[in-house]
Amino acid sequence: MKNFFWRELTILSCKIKQCKHRMRMRCKKIQQSFDSLKSELQEQNNNVDELQQFQEVCNIQIQHYHQKKNQWDKFMQVVNQQPDLLVQHPDYEGKQRQLKAEYQSLCSQILSQQNRIRTTRLDISAKQHSVLEKMDVVEKVVEKELANWRGKQKQKSIGILVDDNLDQIQQWCEQLASLLWICRQTIIKVDGIRKGMSLTALKEGEQTKDFHPMLLDLVNELLQKLIKSTFVVIEQPPQVLKTQTKFAASVRLLIGGKLNFHMQSPKVNATIINEKQAALLSQEPQDMRMRAQRSGDILNNVMAMEYHTGTHMFAANFRNMQLKKINRPVKTSRNESHAVTEEKFSVLFQTSFTIDTDKRLDVFTFSLPVVVIVHGNQEPDAAATILWDNAFALLDCKPFVVTEQVKWGQLAEYLNQDFLAKMMKDKSRDQSRGRGLSADEKLYLAEKLYGGDVYTQDVAKINELTVTWNKFNKDNLRGKDFTFWQWYYSASKLLKEDKLLKQMWNSRWLMGFIGKEKAQSILQNKPRGSFLARFSESKQGGITIAWIQEVEGQLRVYHLAAWTAADFKQRSLADRIRDLPNLWFLCQDMNMEPVPKDQALQTFYTITETRVKQEPGADGYVISDLKCHLPDRFDQLHIDDPRSPQSTHSYAEPPSPAFSISSNSQPPNSVFSEAGAFDEVGRLVSDSMTIDP
């Protein structure tokens, strides 16, 4: 077992290192793309600045050209009015030739310069188009990273540990927003040069085709798409959402303060919509009527976005929202037989930004699917809907389409991650702090779902077995009045909500997911007094004890009736085990030697200075104590020493003086109920133990 654990840990460590290496290489490649785009845009800006200076020089020459042309026109007007002027003044003829030569030379220079400006401008525009195409490619890469991050949000909600690289994605989004804005300003500047040249063209028809608006539309489209895609939910509302209960959520714009949207103080509005409304809105995002629809009323659903200069986070944090009421969709046919715990909703977050003081951009984003409940007993079935959707929903499709059947191997892995997340000791979510499901426990769960015949099959074949949604949480288990999920959920919830039970599980003192027959086969080869703790197969959220003991000359395995959370609130499992002298050696695994229970469970016992005070207290009341007790026929103890399996040594002493327990504490003629009974001095003597042989 130890070698297996270290082998699995080594394999996991290698996978994590490989994943981090791939992530570093991907980040490096994306950053190289940004560096290349920055270099190209810088070169374009330099070329545009040079072109603008060249055009300014050309404009000055054009001014000189018009002065020369005016002089020529006036001279020719005088000559035409006085034909004899050239005869009377021979020097005028030379002046005429000089003005004409200067005028024609200047015109030729200007035309050459304008041709050069036009060629350079067209070259810059072609490069701008090329840069925009590259930006489109990079934006798609960033959008893919965002889609992967959204998928990780679903995995994280199941309990899968993922790298939250949202800060890295925001750096990319900020860089892309800056580059798109710079490119946009450059396009506007080049278009201004084109317009200026058209006004000063010396020849009619020199105006070039006006294709810069096409480039401007393209960059605006990329910019708007980036803004819309980077408005994300970073703190999801609870996916099992109970009405009249306070909840929180947060949204964030990943371009930060790059476009100065924080100067507009935008407000975010949160509404709840059903699955059909979400699907229609995803298909028609510009339909304002769809955005106005809602399926319930949320209090405190408007929050202003705030920008934090230190973290570059531009976000709205909702802290006191409350779902006041929910309007469930009307069933349109008899075929719609799903329960309310299968109805999925989503919290829709909407806001708007203004670009260039006149262009309003409306943006929205969905939360992960939520199931709305009104009573706590709906929680298990609602949790099943959420786990199935988070694990198996199709990516990049309309909300919230999910497959109806999956492979057992897939489901088993998600159940393992879900169970591991519930067993985490703290919020650090370090996997080494919790214990998930072993291969044998997954096999037992498969047996629970499909029946005992799966043990005859190969593990690979078992993993390929099909699990439908109905089999997962609609059809009851064979001979039971609950589904597979309800049974599994109650067991995991028991450990999650009981701190001591969770610690015992993580310390491997609970065998947990093991069947009754398997428990008997394990204990038959163990010393007398050996026992194990497992989940009850017939009672939801119950733990039962199986132990081997010789009673009335017969050695056999016995099973205690299951204890539930209500029992453990009165007395912990470890204390109940301590109370029973029949239980001596705790089994961790079928291949490991059992351990004395005091050695294993010492840290889980409830320590008090005095177990039961013999005399009344200062107030005159007699102190009572709660203990577990078995029927009298189990009082004759014959305990084997596990260190010498052939020994029949009988232990007459109690487990330890500090935790002394009487092996025959039941007074004569006492009447016991399941809750225990008081004798004539008011001392609670025992819980009634039901024995299932």
Coordinates of C-alpha atoms in Angstrom, one line a residue, residues 206-542:
E206 CA -5.6 61.8 -57.8
Q207 CA -7.8 60.9 -54.9
T208 CA -7.2 57.2 -54.0
K209 CA -9.8 54.6 -53.0
D210 CA -11.2 55.2 -49.5
F211 CA -10.4 51.8 -47.9
H212 CA -9.3 53.1 -44.5
P213 CA -12.8 52.9 -43.0
M214 CA -12.6 49.2 -43.7
L215 CA -9.5 49.0 -41.6
L216 CA -11.1 51.1 -38.9
D217 CA -14.2 48.9 -38.9
L218 CA -11.9 45.8 -38.6
V219 CA -9.9 47.2 -35.6
N220 CA -13.2 48.4 -33.9
E221 CA -14.6 44.9 -34.4
L222 CA -11.6 43.2 -32.8
L223 CA -11.6 45.7 -30.0
Q224 CA -15.3 45.2 -29.2
K225 CA -15.0 41.5 -29.4
L226 CA -12.1 41.6 -26.9
I227 CA -14.1 43.8 -24.5
K228 CA -17.1 41.5 -24.7
S229 CA -15.1 38.3 -24.2
T230 CA -13.1 39.7 -21.3
F231 CA -16.1 40.6 -19.1
V232 CA -16.1 37.4 -17.0
V233 CA -17.5 36.1 -13.7
I234 CA -14.5 35.5 -11.4
E235 CA -16.5 34.5 -8.3
Q236 CA -19.4 32.3 -9.1
P237 CA -22.7 32.4 -7.2
P238 CA -23.4 29.2 -5.4
Q239 CA -24.6 26.6 -7.9
V240 CA -27.1 25.2 -5.5
L241 CA -28.9 28.4 -4.7
K242 CA -31.5 28.6 -2.0
T243 CA -34.2 31.3 -2.1
Q244 CA -34.2 33.9 0.7
T245 CA -30.5 33.2 1.3
K246 CA -27.7 35.7 1.0
F247 CA -25.0 35.0 -1.7
A248 CA -22.1 36.7 -3.3
A249 CA -20.6 37.0 -6.8
S250 CA -18.0 39.1 -8.6
V251 CA -17.4 40.1 -12.3
R252 CA -14.3 41.6 -13.8
L253 CA -13.1 43.3 -17.0
L254 CA -9.8 41.8 -17.9
I255 CA -8.5 44.8 -19.9
G256 CA -8.2 46.6 -16.6
G257 CA -7.8 50.4 -17.0
K258 CA -6.2 50.3 -20.5
L259 CA -9.2 52.1 -22.2
N260 CA -10.1 54.3 -19.2
F261 CA -13.5 52.7 -18.8
H262 CA -13.2 53.2 -15.1
M263 CA -13.5 56.9 -15.6
Q264 CA -17.1 56.3 -16.7
S265 CA -18.1 54.5 -13.4
P266 CA -20.1 51.8 -15.1
K267 CA -22.7 49.8 -13.1
V268 CA -23.4 46.1 -13.4
N269 CA -26.9 44.7 -13.2
A270 CA -27.5 41.1 -12.2
T271 CA -30.7 39.1 -13.1
I272 CA -31.6 35.4 -13.1
I273 CA -32.7 33.7 -16.3
N274 CA -33.7 30.2 -17.1
E275 CA -32.0 27.7 -19.4
K276 CA -34.1 28.5 -22.4
Q277 CA -33.7 32.3 -22.0
A278 CA -29.9 31.8 -21.7
A279 CA -29.8 29.7 -24.9
L280 CA -31.8 32.3 -26.9
L281 CA -29.7 35.2 -25.6
S282 CA -26.5 33.3 -26.6
Q283 CA -27.9 32.9 -30.1
E284 CA -29.1 36.5 -30.4
P285 CA -26.8 38.6 -28.2
Q286 CA -28.0 41.9 -29.6
D287 CA -31.6 41.2 -28.9
M288 CA -32.4 43.8 -26.2
R289 CA -35.8 42.1 -25.5
M290 CA -34.0 38.9 -24.5
R291 CA -31.7 40.9 -22.1
A292 CA -34.7 42.4 -20.4
Q293 CA -36.2 39.0 -19.6
R294 CA -35.8 37.4 -16.1
S295 CA -37.0 34.5 -14.1
G296 CA -37.0 35.9 -10.6
D297 CA -36.2 38.8 -8.4
I298 CA -32.8 39.4 -6.9
L299 CA -32.3 42.0 -4.2
N300 CA -29.1 44.2 -4.1
N301 CA -28.5 43.3 -7.8
V302 CA -26.8 46.6 -8.9
M303 CA -23.1 47.3 -8.2
A304 CA -20.7 49.9 -9.5
M305 CA -17.4 48.7 -11.0
E306 CA -14.2 49.8 -9.2
Y307 CA -10.7 50.0 -10.4
H308 CA -7.8 49.1 -8.1
T309 CA -4.5 50.6 -9.3
G310 CA -2.3 48.2 -7.4
T311 CA -3.8 45.1 -8.8
H312 CA -5.1 46.5 -12.1
M313 CA -8.4 44.8 -11.3
F314 CA -11.6 46.5 -12.7
A315 CA -14.4 44.6 -11.0
A316 CA -17.8 44.7 -9.4
N317 CA -18.2 42.7 -6.2
F318 CA -21.7 41.7 -5.1
R319 CA -21.7 40.7 -1.4
N320 CA -25.4 40.8 -0.3
M321 CA -27.5 39.5 -3.1
Q322 CA -30.6 37.5 -2.3
L323 CA -32.9 35.6 -4.5
K324 CA -36.3 36.8 -3.3
K325 CA -38.4 34.5 -5.6
I326 CA -38.0 32.3 -8.6
N327 CA -40.4 31.9 -11.6
R328 CA -40.0 28.4 -12.9
P329 CA -40.6 27.7 -16.7
V330 CA -44.0 26.3 -17.6
K331 CA -44.0 22.8 -18.8
T332 CA -45.4 22.7 -22.4
S333 CA -45.9 19.0 -22.7
R334 CA -46.4 15.9 -20.6
N335 CA -43.0 14.6 -21.8
E336 CA -41.3 17.2 -19.7
S337 CA -41.1 15.1 -16.6
H338 CA -38.0 16.5 -15.0
A339 CA -38.0 17.6 -11.4
V340 CA -37.4 21.1 -10.2
T341 CA -33.9 20.0 -9.1
E342 CA -33.1 19.4 -12.7
E343 CA -34.1 22.9 -13.9
K344 CA -31.0 25.0 -14.5
F345 CA -30.8 28.8 -14.3
S346 CA -28.0 31.3 -14.7
V347 CA -27.2 34.7 -13.2
L348 CA -26.9 37.2 -16.0
F349 CA -24.5 40.2 -15.5
Q350 CA -24.9 43.2 -17.8
T351 CA -23.2 46.6 -18.2
S352 CA -22.2 49.1 -20.9
F353 CA -19.1 51.2 -21.9
T354 CA -18.7 54.2 -24.1
I355 CA -16.0 54.3 -26.8
D356 CA -15.0 57.7 -28.3
T357 CA -17.8 59.5 -26.4
D358 CA -20.5 58.4 -28.9
K359 CA -20.3 54.6 -29.3
R360 CA -22.0 52.6 -26.6
L361 CA -21.0 49.0 -26.2
D362 CA -23.3 46.7 -24.3
V363 CA -21.7 43.6 -22.7
F364 CA -22.9 40.7 -20.6
T365 CA -21.8 37.4 -19.2
F366 CA -23.4 34.3 -17.7
S367 CA -22.6 32.5 -14.5
L368 CA -22.2 28.8 -14.3
P369 CA -25.6 27.0 -14.2
V370 CA -27.4 27.1 -10.9
V371 CA -30.2 25.0 -9.5
V372 CA -32.7 26.9 -7.3
I373 CA -34.1 25.1 -4.3
V374 CA -36.5 26.2 -1.6
H375 CA -35.9 23.5 1.0
G376 CA -32.8 21.8 2.3
N377 CA -34.0 18.3 1.4
Q378 CA -33.7 19.3 -2.3
E379 CA -30.0 19.8 -2.0
P380 CA -28.7 16.3 -2.8
D381 CA -30.6 16.1 -6.1
A382 CA -29.7 19.6 -7.0
A383 CA -26.0 18.8 -6.3
A384 CA -26.3 15.8 -8.7
T385 CA -27.5 18.1 -11.5
I386 CA -24.7 20.5 -10.9
L387 CA -22.0 17.8 -10.8
W388 CA -23.2 16.2 -14.0
D389 CA -23.3 19.5 -15.8
N390 CA -19.9 20.7 -14.6
A391 CA -18.3 17.4 -15.5
F392 CA -20.0 16.6 -18.8
A393 CA -21.5 19.8 -20.3
L394 CA -20.4 20.3 -23.9
L395 CA -18.1 23.3 -24.3
D396 CA -18.8 26.2 -26.7
C397 CA -22.4 25.2 -27.1
K398 CA -25.7 26.8 -26.1
P399 CA -26.4 26.8 -22.4
F400 CA -26.6 24.3 -20.8
V401 CA -26.5 21.3 -23.1
V402 CA -25.1 18.1 -21.4
T403 CA -24.8 14.5 -22.5
E404 CA -27.3 12.0 -21.1
Q405 CA -24.8 9.2 -20.7
V406 CA -21.1 8.8 -20.0
K407 CA -18.5 6.1 -19.3
W408 CA -18.1 4.9 -15.7
G409 CA -14.3 5.6 -15.8
Q410 CA -15.1 9.3 -16.4
L411 CA -17.7 9.5 -13.7
A412 CA -15.5 7.6 -11.2
E413 CA -12.7 10.1 -11.7
Y414 CA -15.1 13.1 -11.1
L415 CA -16.5 11.4 -8.0
N416 CA -13.0 11.0 -6.8
Q417 CA -12.2 14.7 -7.3
D418 CA -15.5 15.6 -5.7
F419 CA -14.8 13.4 -2.6
L420 CA -11.2 14.7 -2.4
A421 CA -12.4 18.3 -2.4
K422 CA -14.8 17.6 0.5
M423 CA -12.0 15.9 2.5
M424 CA -9.6 18.9 2.2
K425 CA -8.5 20.1 5.7
D426 CA -8.4 23.8 4.9
K427 CA -8.9 26.4 2.2
S428 CA -5.4 25.9 0.8
R429 CA -6.8 22.9 -1.1
D430 CA -3.6 21.0 -1.0
Q431 CA -4.3 17.5 -2.3
S432 CA -1.8 16.0 0.1
R433 CA -4.1 17.1 3.0
G434 CA -7.0 15.0 1.9
R435 CA -7.7 11.4 0.9
G436 CA -9.7 10.6 -2.2
L437 CA -11.0 7.3 -3.5
S438 CA -8.7 4.4 -4.1
A439 CA -9.0 2.0 -7.0
D440 CA -10.8 -0.6 -4.8
E441 CA -13.2 2.0 -3.5
K442 CA -14.1 3.0 -7.1
L443 CA -14.6 -0.7 -7.9
Y444 CA -16.9 -1.0 -4.9
L445 CA -18.9 2.1 -6.2
A446 CA -19.2 0.4 -9.6
E447 CA -20.5 -2.7 -7.8
K448 CA -23.0 -0.5 -6.0
L449 CA -24.2 1.0 -9.3
Y450 CA -24.2 -2.0 -11.5
G451 CA -24.5 -5.0 -9.1
G452 CA -22.0 -7.5 -7.8
D453 CA -21.4 -9.1 -11.2
V454 CA -18.9 -6.3 -12.1
Y455 CA -16.2 -8.0 -9.9
T456 CA -15.9 -10.7 -12.6
Q457 CA -15.0 -8.2 -15.2
D458 CA -11.7 -6.5 -16.0
V459 CA -11.2 -3.0 -14.7
A460 CA -10.7 -1.6 -18.2
K461 CA -14.1 -3.1 -19.2
I462 CA -15.8 -1.7 -16.1
N463 CA -14.5 1.7 -17.0
E464 CA -16.1 1.4 -20.4
L465 CA -19.6 0.7 -19.0
T466 CA -22.2 3.3 -19.7
V467 CA -23.8 5.4 -17.0
T468 CA -27.0 7.2 -17.8
W469 CA -28.4 10.2 -16.0
N470 CA -31.4 8.2 -14.9
K471 CA -29.1 5.4 -13.5
F472 CA -27.0 8.0 -11.7
N473 CA -29.8 9.8 -9.8
K474 CA -33.3 8.9 -10.9
D475 CA -33.5 5.1 -10.6
N476 CA -33.3 3.6 -7.1
L477 CA -30.6 1.1 -6.3
R478 CA -31.7 -2.5 -6.3
G479 CA -33.8 -3.3 -3.3
K480 CA -33.4 0.3 -1.9
D481 CA -35.5 3.4 -1.7
F482 CA -32.7 5.8 -2.7
T483 CA -30.5 6.4 -5.8
F484 CA -26.8 5.8 -6.2
W485 CA -26.0 9.5 -6.0
Q486 CA -28.2 10.0 -2.9
W487 CA -26.3 7.2 -1.1
Y488 CA -22.9 8.5 -2.2
Y489 CA -23.8 12.1 -1.4
S490 CA -25.0 11.3 2.1
A491 CA -21.7 9.5 2.9
S492 CA -19.5 12.3 1.6
K493 CA -21.6 14.9 3.4
L494 CA -21.4 13.0 6.7
L495 CA -17.6 13.2 6.5
K496 CA -17.5 16.7 5.2
E497 CA -19.6 18.2 8.0
D498 CA -18.1 16.1 10.9
K499 CA -14.5 17.4 11.6
L500 CA -13.5 14.3 13.6
L501 CA -14.8 11.9 11.0
K502 CA -13.0 13.8 8.2
Q503 CA -9.8 13.5 10.2
M504 CA -10.3 9.8 10.8
W505 CA -10.9 9.3 7.0
N506 CA -7.8 11.3 6.0
S507 CA -5.8 9.3 8.6
R508 CA -7.1 6.0 7.0
W509 CA -8.9 4.8 10.1
L510 CA -12.2 4.6 8.3
M511 CA -12.3 1.8 5.6
G512 CA -15.4 3.5 4.3
F513 CA -16.5 2.2 0.9
I514 CA -16.5 -1.5 1.4
G515 CA -19.3 -4.1 1.3
K516 CA -20.6 -6.3 4.0
E517 CA -19.3 -9.5 2.5
K518 CA -15.8 -8.0 1.9
A519 CA -15.7 -6.8 5.5
Q520 CA -16.4 -10.3 6.7
S521 CA -13.7 -11.8 4.5
I522 CA -11.2 -9.4 5.8
L523 CA -12.0 -9.9 9.5
Q524 CA -12.1 -13.7 9.2
N525 CA -8.3 -13.6 8.8
K526 CA -7.7 -11.2 11.6
P527 CA -7.3 -11.7 15.4
R528 CA -10.4 -11.8 17.6
G529 CA -11.4 -8.3 18.7
S530 CA -10.4 -6.9 15.3
F531 CA -12.9 -4.4 13.8
L532 CA -13.4 -1.9 10.9
A533 CA -15.6 1.0 10.2
R534 CA -17.5 1.3 6.9
F535 CA -20.4 3.1 5.3
S536 CA -23.8 1.5 5.7
E537 CA -25.2 0.0 2.5
S538 CA -28.8 0.2 3.6
K539 CA -28.9 3.5 5.5
Q540 CA -28.0 6.9 3.9
G541 CA -25.3 8.7 5.7
G542 CA -24.6 5.9 8.2

